[in-house]
Amino acid sequence: MHKEHNLTKNQQIIFNLIDKSSEPLKAYTILSNVQKKGIKAPLQVYRALDKLVEIGKIHKIESRNAFIACQNSSCQVSKATAFSICESCEKVTEISNSNLSKYLSNFKDKAGMKYSKYNLEFFGLCKKCITK
Amino acid sequence: MHKEHNLTKNQQIIFNLIDKSSEPLKAYTILSNVQKKGIKAPLQVYRALDKLVEIGKIHKIESRNAFIACQNSSCQVSKATAFSICESCEKVTEISNSNLSKYLSNFKDKAGMKYSKYNLEFFGLCKKCITK
DNA sequence: CTAAAAAGCGTTATATTATAACATATTAAC
DNA sequence: GTTAATATGTTATAATATAACGCTTTTTAG
Ligand SMILES: [Zn+2]
Ligand SMILES: [Zn+2]
Ligand SMILES: [Zn+2]
Ligand SMILES: [Zn+2]
């Protein structure tokens, strides 16, 4: 059960763009695609992205500085993200695997840290790219 | 068993700096700390960093754009990294846990991707910061 | 040995990613 | 309806990273 968030105009415009994209989008790519809708400055984009990340509608792919819509019906687990990334075609998929998320959410290291969040990125070759 | 790499002068200077640091260092922090040693341009730093990452002597903390020396005697598993990051004091520790690395190295998602690498970052509060 | 290939270096310029600061507007809470 | 919290618009600038070029050193293979 997660809180519904009413997106503001800028947030909605930017979320729509990311959501319909088949690949992660970078901030300045987003900017150039929404300028016709009146969003003119980087900061307008970054502010919307920050909020969308915060509420779990999108995730940042850290190794790519790019943003992807949440694939898990707006991640209850926006604080527990895992992705697979093809190093050849750059296809990114959000991994939804309850065994994995349980394992990681329960993980304790010896230093006694209290974890509230994790991000995992797998790299390799997707099915399509393996056979090439 | 991992190949020994003889570091070049620039690589050695930069590795030494990172290795003796108690915290992850950013590229331009590194630059300003090695200018007295004759390394004058960002590219010289980035080239050394790239190589050091490639051979597993250092790792990049993606969420922080910063670099840390490998804690695992030059990571045989430089392609399988895990870190814990305190969101209060920014202390970063490389996690060395064979159960975790086995679990992740053997992880298969349903899409049939062939993984060759992963990076995991846990976020939370370290022991010291919890009690504050 | 030695020639060719690969890796590294130095330098200048530039591209890409992200935030600071400030004034105004909109929305939500009381 | 006033107040507080969020969001917006704008300009400027900071921080991170790479392109391109010519040269030198090291490694590899014959
Ligand atoms: Zn998600
Ligand atoms: Zn692929
Ligand atoms: Zn390591
Ligand atoms: Zn801490």
PDB file of C-alpha atoms in Angstrom, chain B residues 76-128:
ATOM      1  CA  GLN B  76      39.801 -10.916  -7.397  1.00  0.00           C
ATOM      2  CA  VAL B  77      36.180  -9.972  -7.430  1.00  0.00           C
ATOM      3  CA  SER B  78      36.597  -6.466  -8.792  1.00  0.00           C
ATOM      4  CA  LYS B  79      33.643  -7.390 -10.925  1.00  0.00           C
ATOM      5  CA  ALA B  80      31.536  -8.205  -7.918  1.00  0.00           C
ATOM      6  CA  THR B  81      31.504  -5.280  -5.554  1.00  0.00           C
ATOM      7  CA  ALA B  82      29.370  -4.384  -2.575  1.00  0.00           C
ATOM      8  CA  PHE B  83      29.538  -1.388  -0.303  1.00  0.00           C
ATOM      9  CA  SER B  84      27.821   0.031   2.721  1.00  0.00           C
ATOM     10  CA  ILE B  85      27.371   3.777   2.813  1.00  0.00           C
ATOM     11  CA  CYS B  86      26.391   5.812   5.844  1.00  0.00           C
ATOM     12  CA  GLU B  87      24.042   8.558   4.734  1.00  0.00           C
ATOM     13  CA  SER B  88      24.943  10.665   7.731  1.00  0.00           C
ATOM     14  CA  CYS B  89      28.745  10.634   7.923  1.00  0.00           C
ATOM     15  CA  GLU B  90      29.317   9.254   4.395  1.00  0.00           C
ATOM     16  CA  LYS B  91      31.573   6.516   5.657  1.00  0.00           C
ATOM     17  CA  VAL B  92      31.934   3.851   2.984  1.00  0.00           C
ATOM     18  CA  THR B  93      33.027   0.279   3.610  1.00  0.00           C
ATOM     19  CA  GLU B  94      33.583  -2.500   1.134  1.00  0.00           C
ATOM     20  CA  ILE B  95      31.563  -5.519   2.122  1.00  0.00           C
ATOM     21  CA  SER B  96      33.384  -8.798   2.049  1.00  0.00           C
ATOM     22  CA  ASN B  97      30.912 -11.574   2.585  1.00  0.00           C
ATOM     23  CA  SER B  98      31.269 -14.816   0.729  1.00  0.00           C
ATOM     24  CA  ASN B  99      27.650 -15.772   1.240  1.00  0.00           C
ATOM     25  CA  LEU B 100      26.520 -12.527  -0.373  1.00  0.00           C
ATOM     26  CA  SER B 101      28.970 -12.728  -3.235  1.00  0.00           C
ATOM     27  CA  LYS B 102      28.040 -16.341  -3.916  1.00  0.00           C
ATOM     28  CA  TYR B 103      24.370 -15.497  -3.863  1.00  0.00           C
ATOM     29  CA  LEU B 104      24.755 -12.622  -6.268  1.00  0.00           C
ATOM     30  CA  SER B 105      27.266 -14.294  -8.552  1.00  0.00           C
ATOM     31  CA  ASN B 106      24.868 -17.184  -9.010  1.00  0.00           C
ATOM     32  CA  PHE B 107      21.792 -15.041  -9.379  1.00  0.00           C
ATOM     33  CA  LYS B 108      19.806 -15.654 -12.552  1.00  0.00           C
ATOM     34  CA  ASP B 109      16.899 -13.527 -13.594  1.00  0.00           C
ATOM     35  CA  LYS B 110      14.065 -14.803 -15.716  1.00  0.00           C
ATOM     36  CA  ALA B 111      15.171 -12.834 -18.766  1.00  0.00           C
ATOM     37  CA  GLY B 112      18.111 -15.168 -19.220  1.00  0.00           C
ATOM     38  CA  MET B 113      20.768 -12.532 -19.082  1.00  0.00           C
ATOM     39  CA  LYS B 114      24.368 -13.630 -18.710  1.00  0.00           C
ATOM     40  CA  TYR B 115      25.852 -11.510 -15.956  1.00  0.00           C
ATOM     41  CA  SER B 116      29.538 -10.820 -15.760  1.00  0.00           C
ATOM     42  CA  LYS B 117      29.566  -8.140 -13.105  1.00  0.00           C
ATOM     43  CA  TYR B 118      27.531  -6.468 -10.414  1.00  0.00           C
ATOM     44  CA  ASN B 119      27.672  -3.532  -8.071  1.00  0.00           C
ATOM     45  CA  LEU B 120      25.656  -3.262  -4.888  1.00  0.00           C
ATOM     46  CA  GLU B 121      25.375  -0.253  -2.614  1.00  0.00           C
ATOM     47  CA  PHE B 122      23.638  -0.390   0.754  1.00  0.00           C
ATOM     48  CA  PHE B 123      22.601   2.849   2.410  1.00  0.00           C
ATOM     49  CA  GLY B 124      21.831   3.474   6.028  1.00  0.00           C
ATOM     50  CA  LEU B 125      23.347   4.641   9.252  1.00  0.00           C
ATOM     51  CA  CYS B 126      26.585   3.383  10.681  1.00  0.00           C
ATOM     52  CA  LYS B 127      26.868   2.351  14.324  1.00  0.00           C
ATOM     53  CA  LYS B 128      28.310   5.701  15.306  1.00  0.00           C
TER      54      LYS B 128
END
